[in-house]
Amino acid sequence: MYRFLISVFVGVVGSPLWALPITEVEFFYKDWAIQCYDNGACIAHSGDDVKVELSRHAGPNQAVSGRVISRNNEFTGLAAVLHINGEPAGALQLSAGQFLLSASQVASVLAALKQDQDTALLIGDKRYRLSTAGSNAVLLKMDEFQGRLNTTGALIQPGNKDESTVPTAPVVKTAAEMAVIDTQALLQLHAILENLQQQDPELLLSSLDSALNQLQVSQGITHFSLDYDSNQPLSRKKPVAEITDDEWQAFLRTDLLTAAGEATKADFSLIDLNGDGRRDLIIESYIGGTGLFSYTGVLKRGKNRFYSTNPGPQADEMIPGGFFSQNGRGANQHSWWITLLGQVYAVWLDGHFSMERLYLLRPFLHQQELPVITVRYQYNMQLQQQWHENSPTQHPQEQQQLLQAIAGLPGKFAIDTDSRNVTGQAICPVPEGTNANLQQAYYAGRPMHYSMEQVGLIPVWIANQCYIGTVASFFGSYTPKAGTSLEIAIDSPRAGEQTAIGYTFSGLRQVVSVTSGIAVRTGDNGIGI
């Protein structure tokens, strides 16, 4: 005897509307379980090796459809017959490696489940029995989620109400439709940045801020803040009148205990983030910590609450619905909420020396590769300070070599390192006869403080002696007058030779290219990307 999994999946199979569904409700009871999604469709199921799915779309007059699938793809060349109370109820149709139930067979299975009758499938020479334990509770959950209770089409609790009273399915764009919108939005943002850098060759943060603020969401949004005082219960009174009673009840049913950080305060915004007609929830909170982190989370509006669509718990550890973070010490990061082509996006900037990346983040989209615009810069760097007045003095030619090396960063003059800050080639020439254990000093730079990024390792010549220069930047942070700064810590690779040499350079930048494409988002060390 084998158990099999039967899923009640109402009219979803093969529908383009089913692309990239987001689980809104998940419920388990005894041998049965159900998932309902943001497009209103539901799947109920039970079993192990063999799975039969009975499914239903949202909206009035939607029929229940069913299929049987195998975990091990073992149906090839087999026939299947449905049995109710030991009597044959017809053969199932084999299609694309799965068995399909006819409308009459679906009706027989539903009736058998309600009446706790023996239901089984004979597939080849094996018999798979369907458990009825928990089925009524799960199918009742489906009726409740889709608004069918007490209607003529309800599966478990029918009534006299007409099916026309059942809510219609939410409008959910397909993955293909959203991909087109994302591409067009990226091109539009690219054009804005191209035009902006023509007006401001340095592309100051203030200019970018002004341009993106013109695209910010201005209608259909409600902002409010709450203080999370551990000594006082959270007020159940609406903080602003613009929140509807329904939204406020959904807010109160949502677990938001981790929304506030060190500041014991969280900022919230209600806005429709995916065009389904229901306002979702944005959470913004200063969490603090060593990196002075601020976190942003997005929760989707469900039937009775707001919920996270993240595929795993890791992104929700610091804030519900973890979407992105900003590191205030140890990064150069900024963000804006904008609307392009009717879709709400977050623009998340991750800055570095010589390059900034602006990622276009769409809420509730869970994929690694995202639309991104890359802005690259070149600098006119000038020596501002030598750290110690009594340090050895560079010859004019050596000063020119250093300026050339700085001008080339992080290009051909920089030497890539591994995670130990060790290069694959010597930075300074290794004298003949140097002990093998002492040679490593010619390949390694100095460890950096987490608030700075290493731009590169360069050879620095002073009084005809080669030193190792570890070049660091505050992640390309830039101000209108001072520009950006580089610090070079200089160490001798020669054993026993102590140095206390360093330089500070600063310079203005100019945009050399603006490109757009698709890339994996990196640099969000708060959310863990």
XYZ file of C-alpha atoms in Angstrom:
529
model
C 0.000 0.000 0.000
C 1.318 3.439 -0.973
C 0.027 6.806 0.100
C -0.351 9.448 -2.549
C -0.534 13.219 -2.482
C -3.656 14.770 -3.908
C -3.600 18.537 -4.498
C -6.691 20.546 -5.201
C -5.372 23.253 -7.501
C -8.275 25.218 -8.883
C -7.780 26.168 -12.523
C -4.172 27.347 -12.257
C -2.212 24.833 -14.315
C -1.019 26.278 -17.601
C -2.240 29.793 -16.882
C 0.208 32.640 -17.620
C -1.250 34.407 -14.591
C 0.469 31.778 -12.461
C 3.966 32.991 -13.292
C 6.002 33.764 -10.187
C 3.200 33.305 -7.602
C 3.722 34.622 -4.106
C 2.459 32.470 -1.245
C -0.059 34.416 0.816
C -1.553 31.664 2.997
C -0.024 28.321 3.983
C -1.973 25.921 6.199
C -1.289 22.339 7.323
C -3.714 20.000 9.075
C -3.165 16.305 9.655
C -2.443 14.682 6.252
C -3.401 17.731 4.202
C -1.915 21.122 3.378
C -2.839 24.136 1.291
C -1.082 27.113 -0.286
C -2.998 30.131 -1.560
C -1.309 32.801 -3.643
C -1.433 36.500 -4.368
C -3.399 35.902 -7.579
C -6.149 34.240 -5.540
C -5.475 30.663 -6.669
C -5.161 27.825 -4.144
C -3.602 24.356 -4.034
C -4.589 21.747 -1.447
C -2.580 18.507 -1.218
C -1.890 15.340 0.712
C 0.531 12.413 0.400
C 4.149 11.488 -0.214
C 5.565 9.807 -3.327
C 2.615 10.426 -5.642
C 0.845 13.745 -5.623
C -2.630 14.561 -6.938
C -3.421 18.273 -7.219
C -6.957 19.733 -7.244
C -6.820 23.456 -7.956
C -9.032 26.517 -8.246
C -8.684 30.040 -9.628
C -10.071 32.985 -7.717
C -13.304 34.579 -8.859
C -16.910 33.515 -9.557
C -17.831 30.264 -11.306
C -14.343 28.742 -11.299
C -14.230 24.973 -11.637
C -11.969 22.667 -9.654
C -9.398 20.838 -11.776
C -7.130 17.980 -10.771
C -3.933 16.234 -11.744
C -1.680 13.474 -10.400
C 2.094 13.936 -10.459
C 4.978 11.738 -9.395
C 7.989 12.828 -7.393
C 10.159 10.337 -9.315
C 8.609 10.779 -12.773
C 7.517 7.145 -12.729
C 4.318 7.392 -14.810
C 5.836 6.780 -18.251
C 4.106 3.824 -19.941
C 1.649 3.321 -17.054
C -2.136 3.534 -16.828
C -4.124 4.884 -13.879
C -7.657 4.130 -12.680
C -9.539 6.000 -9.939
C -11.374 3.857 -7.355
C -14.086 5.104 -4.965
C -15.173 2.643 -2.257
C -13.480 -0.136 -4.204
C -15.392 0.596 -7.415
C -13.691 1.874 -10.600
C -14.459 5.551 -11.344
C -12.728 5.779 -14.721
C -9.259 5.889 -16.188
C -7.153 9.035 -15.955
C -5.670 10.758 -18.997
C -1.843 10.754 -19.238
C -0.500 14.109 -20.470
C 3.077 15.437 -20.339
C 4.095 12.962 -17.638
C 1.107 13.584 -15.363
C -2.395 12.161 -15.025
C -5.336 14.550 -15.419
C -8.661 14.068 -13.633
C -11.849 14.745 -15.577
C -14.506 17.081 -14.197
C -16.644 14.127 -13.076
C -13.653 12.464 -11.387
C -12.841 15.685 -9.506
C -16.459 15.834 -8.316
C -16.258 12.184 -7.185
C -13.039 12.797 -5.244
C -14.455 15.899 -3.510
C -17.627 14.023 -2.543
C -15.598 11.069 -1.249
C -13.419 13.345 0.863
C -16.445 15.036 2.451
C -18.034 11.660 3.241
C -14.805 10.004 4.418
C -15.039 7.352 1.709
C -12.184 5.108 0.588
C -10.419 6.733 -2.373
C -7.484 5.225 -4.212
C -5.594 5.177 -7.488
C -4.404 2.025 -9.198
C -1.302 3.049 -11.177
C 0.304 0.126 -12.938
C 0.408 -2.635 -10.360
C 0.536 -0.291 -7.339
C -2.348 1.034 -5.289
C -2.155 4.516 -3.761
C -4.684 5.461 -1.097
C -5.822 9.046 -0.463
C -6.105 10.019 3.197
C -9.203 11.982 4.194
C -7.686 13.130 7.508
C -7.614 16.925 7.479
C -9.135 17.354 4.013
C -12.292 19.167 5.121
C -10.343 21.689 7.196
C -7.998 22.431 4.314
C -10.759 22.753 1.705
C -12.688 24.992 4.092
C -9.577 27.203 4.241
C -9.685 27.398 0.441
C -13.335 28.482 0.485
C -12.558 31.086 3.132
C -9.519 32.503 1.301
C -11.390 32.810 -2.004
C -14.523 34.296 -0.397
C -16.802 31.353 -1.252
C -18.245 30.560 2.179
C -22.042 30.102 2.030
C -22.097 30.413 -1.761
C -23.445 27.799 -4.146
C -19.892 27.019 -5.280
C -18.339 26.435 -1.866
C -16.621 23.058 -1.466
C -17.248 22.470 2.252
C -19.712 25.065 3.512
C -22.155 25.811 0.645
C -25.123 28.141 0.989
C -27.681 30.065 -1.016
C -25.513 33.034 -1.929
C -24.917 33.358 -5.650
C -21.391 32.767 -7.024
C -21.459 36.288 -8.446
C -20.760 37.538 -4.917
C -17.333 35.845 -4.927
C -14.511 38.437 -5.228
C -12.775 38.576 -8.596
C -9.153 37.555 -8.922
C -6.560 40.245 -8.102
C -4.755 41.636 -11.116
C -1.242 40.181 -11.145
C 1.099 40.901 -14.044
C 2.912 37.969 -15.570
C 6.672 37.591 -15.335
C 7.001 38.417 -19.031
C 4.962 41.604 -18.635
C 7.032 42.705 -15.659
C 10.298 41.948 -17.476
C 9.257 44.313 -20.275
C 8.358 47.040 -17.770
C 11.659 46.574 -15.909
C 13.640 46.865 -19.146
C 11.826 50.028 -20.180
C 12.195 51.506 -16.689
C 15.939 50.839 -16.763
C 16.262 52.581 -20.135
C 14.310 55.546 -18.822
C 16.497 55.822 -15.718
C 19.605 55.474 -17.900
C 18.453 58.395 -20.048
C 17.873 60.512 -16.931
C 21.415 59.847 -15.692
C 22.944 60.473 -19.121
C 21.226 63.853 -19.260
C 22.183 64.607 -15.666
C 25.890 63.942 -16.196
C 25.861 66.297 -19.189
C 24.690 69.049 -16.834
C 26.874 67.951 -13.917
C 30.039 66.091 -15.041
C 30.870 65.261 -11.407
C 27.370 63.766 -10.890
C 27.093 65.079 -7.363
C 24.872 63.253 -4.918
C 22.787 66.420 -4.561
C 22.117 66.438 -8.317
C 21.163 62.772 -8.282
C 18.979 63.319 -5.241
C 17.159 66.203 -6.931
C 16.543 64.211 -10.131
C 15.277 61.080 -8.391
C 13.096 63.018 -5.965
C 11.161 64.259 -8.974
C 10.203 60.621 -9.612
C 9.163 59.882 -6.032
C 5.730 58.513 -5.242
C 3.393 61.435 -4.586
C -0.125 59.969 -4.630
C -1.821 57.087 -2.865
C 0.790 56.916 -0.104
C 0.368 57.359 3.646
C 3.326 57.817 6.022
C 3.306 57.284 9.778
C 5.738 56.466 12.591
C 5.454 54.434 15.765
C 7.550 54.373 18.922
C 8.258 50.946 20.373
C 8.620 51.640 24.091
C 9.317 48.374 25.897
C 7.579 49.747 28.994
C 4.373 50.664 27.197
C 2.074 48.561 24.984
C 1.819 49.643 21.355
C -1.158 51.928 20.847
C -4.044 50.331 18.946
C -5.320 53.720 17.819
C -4.744 54.730 14.207
C -1.867 57.249 14.110
C -3.250 59.083 11.035
C -6.740 59.315 9.595
C -5.642 58.366 6.059
C -5.193 54.715 7.121
C -8.392 52.808 6.416
C -9.970 50.708 9.171
C -9.288 47.570 7.125
C -5.605 48.485 6.688
C -5.200 49.244 10.376
C -6.719 45.915 11.429
C -4.358 44.144 9.011
C -1.449 46.133 10.489
C -2.392 45.112 14.035
C -2.519 41.435 13.010
C 1.013 41.622 11.569
C 4.047 40.616 13.614
C 6.186 43.763 13.683
C 8.092 43.272 16.927
C 11.468 43.423 15.140
C 10.601 46.567 13.163
C 12.372 48.976 15.542
C 16.088 48.980 16.285
C 18.309 51.087 18.513
C 16.105 54.137 18.048
C 13.025 52.150 19.266
C 11.158 53.775 16.393
C 10.040 52.657 12.949
C 8.689 54.596 9.973
C 5.926 53.061 7.863
C 4.412 53.820 4.461
C 1.252 52.361 2.959
C 1.410 52.190 -0.833
C 0.398 49.814 -3.614
C 3.777 48.354 -4.607
C 2.673 45.921 -7.325
C -0.470 47.396 -8.870
C -2.981 44.910 -7.459
C -5.150 47.642 -5.962
C -4.185 46.927 -2.342
C -1.734 49.055 -0.387
C 1.333 47.218 0.869
C 3.616 48.188 3.750
C 7.119 49.693 3.653
C 9.092 49.599 6.915
C 12.156 51.790 7.464
C 14.159 51.556 10.670
C 17.550 52.544 12.041
C 18.949 49.320 13.510
C 22.400 50.666 14.423
C 25.202 48.284 15.296
C 28.847 48.652 14.340
C 27.947 49.476 10.738
C 25.287 52.050 11.738
C 22.778 50.119 9.633
C 19.404 51.301 8.433
C 17.032 48.630 7.117
C 14.077 48.702 4.746
C 11.489 45.946 4.606
C 8.430 45.434 2.383
C 5.370 43.430 3.386
C 2.642 42.451 0.938
C -0.991 42.983 1.784
C -2.841 39.716 2.306
C -6.420 38.918 3.194
C -6.141 39.838 6.856
C -2.548 40.955 7.435
C 0.699 42.053 5.827
C 3.247 39.316 5.188
C 6.795 38.783 3.972
C 7.286 37.183 0.561
C 10.967 36.391 1.179
C 11.725 32.749 0.311
C 13.649 32.126 3.550
C 13.876 33.546 7.073
C 17.407 34.965 6.777
C 16.362 38.217 5.078
C 13.718 38.807 7.782
C 16.044 38.459 10.756
C 16.722 42.175 11.215
C 13.457 43.610 9.866
C 10.191 42.049 8.648
C 10.214 41.626 4.867
C 13.912 42.518 4.607
C 14.417 44.277 1.254
C 17.715 46.142 1.513
C 19.985 47.824 4.043
C 22.249 50.853 4.080
C 25.596 50.716 5.839
C 26.366 54.077 7.413
C 29.945 53.191 8.344
C 31.801 50.831 6.072
C 30.036 51.633 2.805
C 28.797 54.465 0.616
C 25.119 53.652 0.151
C 21.937 55.615 -0.523
C 18.384 54.837 -1.624
C 15.300 56.446 -3.154
C 11.715 55.314 -3.772
C 10.573 56.233 -7.277
C 7.830 55.444 -9.800
C 8.616 54.615 -13.426
C 5.973 53.512 -15.960
C 3.463 53.102 -13.152
C 5.661 50.659 -11.197
C 7.167 51.483 -7.807
C 10.903 50.792 -7.474
C 13.630 51.421 -4.951
C 16.892 52.743 -6.396
C 19.727 51.417 -4.235
C 23.165 53.020 -4.770
C 26.345 51.201 -3.798
C 29.342 53.495 -4.217
C 33.055 52.753 -4.539
C 36.163 54.585 -5.652
C 35.873 55.049 -9.450
C 32.440 53.400 -9.710
C 28.873 53.652 -8.466
C 26.126 51.142 -9.156
C 22.443 52.028 -9.009
C 20.262 48.933 -8.763
C 16.584 49.055 -9.701
C 14.813 46.999 -7.021
C 11.226 45.869 -7.561
C 9.404 44.836 -4.370
C 8.501 41.155 -4.028
C 10.867 40.130 -6.846
C 13.228 37.410 -5.675
C 16.020 36.899 -8.174
C 19.760 37.469 -8.042
C 20.249 39.326 -11.320
C 18.684 42.783 -11.361
C 18.612 45.860 -13.617
C 21.585 48.078 -12.811
C 23.222 51.284 -14.039
C 26.985 51.571 -13.638
C 28.630 54.993 -13.511
C 32.427 55.100 -13.828
C 34.650 58.044 -12.903
C 38.182 59.293 -13.399
C 39.962 61.603 -10.953
C 42.504 64.402 -10.940
C 44.312 63.516 -7.702
C 46.703 65.849 -5.923
C 48.941 65.272 -2.887
C 47.410 66.988 0.147
C 49.469 65.779 3.073
C 52.492 63.721 4.028
C 51.713 62.057 7.363
C 55.150 62.556 8.966
C 57.426 65.515 8.261
C 60.617 63.573 9.058
C 59.849 60.798 6.569
C 62.269 60.170 3.703
C 61.796 62.570 0.797
C 60.855 61.422 -2.689
C 62.860 62.512 -5.695
C 60.821 64.485 -8.291
C 60.783 61.472 -10.628
C 59.538 59.266 -7.829
C 56.767 61.750 -7.055
C 55.722 61.663 -10.710
C 55.649 57.859 -10.684
C 53.430 57.930 -7.604
C 51.016 60.392 -9.217
C 50.850 58.183 -12.311
C 50.097 55.146 -10.174
C 47.348 57.046 -8.330
C 45.875 58.268 -11.626
C 45.683 54.675 -12.864
C 43.793 53.334 -9.867
C 42.011 50.994 -9.837
C 43.265 50.099 -13.304
C 46.571 48.729 -14.525
C 48.652 50.213 -11.669
C 46.616 48.424 -9.000
C 47.463 44.844 -8.094
C 44.617 42.489 -7.191
C 44.782 40.658 -3.887
C 43.123 37.647 -2.335
C 41.111 37.612 0.904
C 44.373 37.689 2.923
C 45.473 40.909 1.166
C 48.222 38.947 -0.613
C 48.926 39.397 -4.317
C 49.879 36.849 -6.908
C 52.932 38.875 -7.903
C 55.558 40.813 -6.023
C 54.739 44.474 -5.474
C 58.393 45.406 -4.984
C 61.321 43.568 -6.602
C 62.485 40.721 -4.357
C 66.284 40.959 -3.816
C 68.248 37.893 -4.808
C 69.003 35.563 -1.938
C 65.988 36.674 0.160
C 64.907 33.905 2.504
C 61.708 32.166 1.314
C 59.940 32.956 4.573
C 60.757 36.657 4.181
C 59.627 36.887 0.560
C 55.929 37.016 1.461
C 56.363 40.579 2.754
C 56.962 41.657 -0.858
C 53.510 40.366 -1.875
C 51.271 41.643 0.948
C 49.637 44.915 1.860
C 48.346 46.299 5.133
C 44.949 45.187 6.553
C 42.306 47.899 6.267
C 39.848 49.271 8.812
C 36.299 48.195 7.958
C 35.267 51.816 7.371
C 37.545 51.962 4.314
C 37.903 49.907 1.156
C 41.223 48.908 -0.374
C 41.557 50.436 -3.807
C 44.821 48.705 -4.657
C 48.429 47.917 -3.816
C 51.128 49.896 -5.587
C 54.934 50.126 -5.445
C 56.058 53.457 -3.961
C 59.674 54.540 -4.538
C 61.315 56.794 -1.953
C 65.017 57.641 -2.115
C 65.590 54.765 -4.525
C 63.993 52.252 -2.155
C 60.760 50.393 -3.013
C 57.953 50.381 -0.477
C 54.496 48.774 -0.536
C 51.655 51.292 -0.732
C 48.234 50.167 0.447
C 45.743 52.584 -1.108
C 42.388 53.043 0.647
C 39.269 55.081 0.081
C 36.160 55.840 2.127
C 34.208 53.895 -0.512
C 34.456 56.791 -2.956
C 32.565 59.232 -0.724
C 32.492 62.581 -2.503
C 31.837 66.223 -1.615
C 31.521 69.150 -4.055
C 34.613 71.121 -3.011
C 36.980 68.551 -1.547
C 36.059 65.774 -3.975
C 37.203 62.354 -2.840
C 40.254 61.357 -0.818
C 42.722 58.495 -0.921
C 45.032 57.458 1.867
C 48.238 55.530 1.218
C 49.848 53.626 4.068
C 53.456 52.795 3.144
C 55.316 49.826 4.578
C 58.771 48.426 3.974
C 58.954 44.794 2.847
C 62.517 44.544 4.214
C 62.886 42.704 7.506
C 63.669 44.885 10.498
C 63.051 48.175 8.662
C 60.420 50.278 10.444
C 58.470 52.904 8.499
C 55.946 55.515 9.486
C 55.166 56.930 6.061
C 51.847 57.811 4.519
C 50.183 60.215 2.126
C 46.725 61.702 1.683
C 45.552 62.585 -1.823
C 42.337 64.286 -2.887
C 40.816 65.181 -6.213
C 37.732 65.971 -8.233
C 36.041 63.421 -10.441
C 34.432 63.344 -13.853
C 32.007 60.817 -15.306
C 33.624 58.758 -18.076
C 30.776 56.314 -18.793
C 27.185 55.452 -17.909
C 26.150 51.919 -18.837
C 23.134 49.769 -18.023
C 22.517 46.043 -17.916
C 21.693 43.116 -15.654
C 23.951 42.104 -12.755
C 23.938 40.286 -9.435
C 23.409 42.747 -6.584
C 26.416 42.865 -4.279
C 27.472 44.994 -1.341
C 24.394 44.660 0.875
C 26.152 43.180 3.887
C 23.188 43.940 6.139
C 20.613 41.785 4.387
C 23.415 39.372 3.511
C 23.689 39.702 -0.265
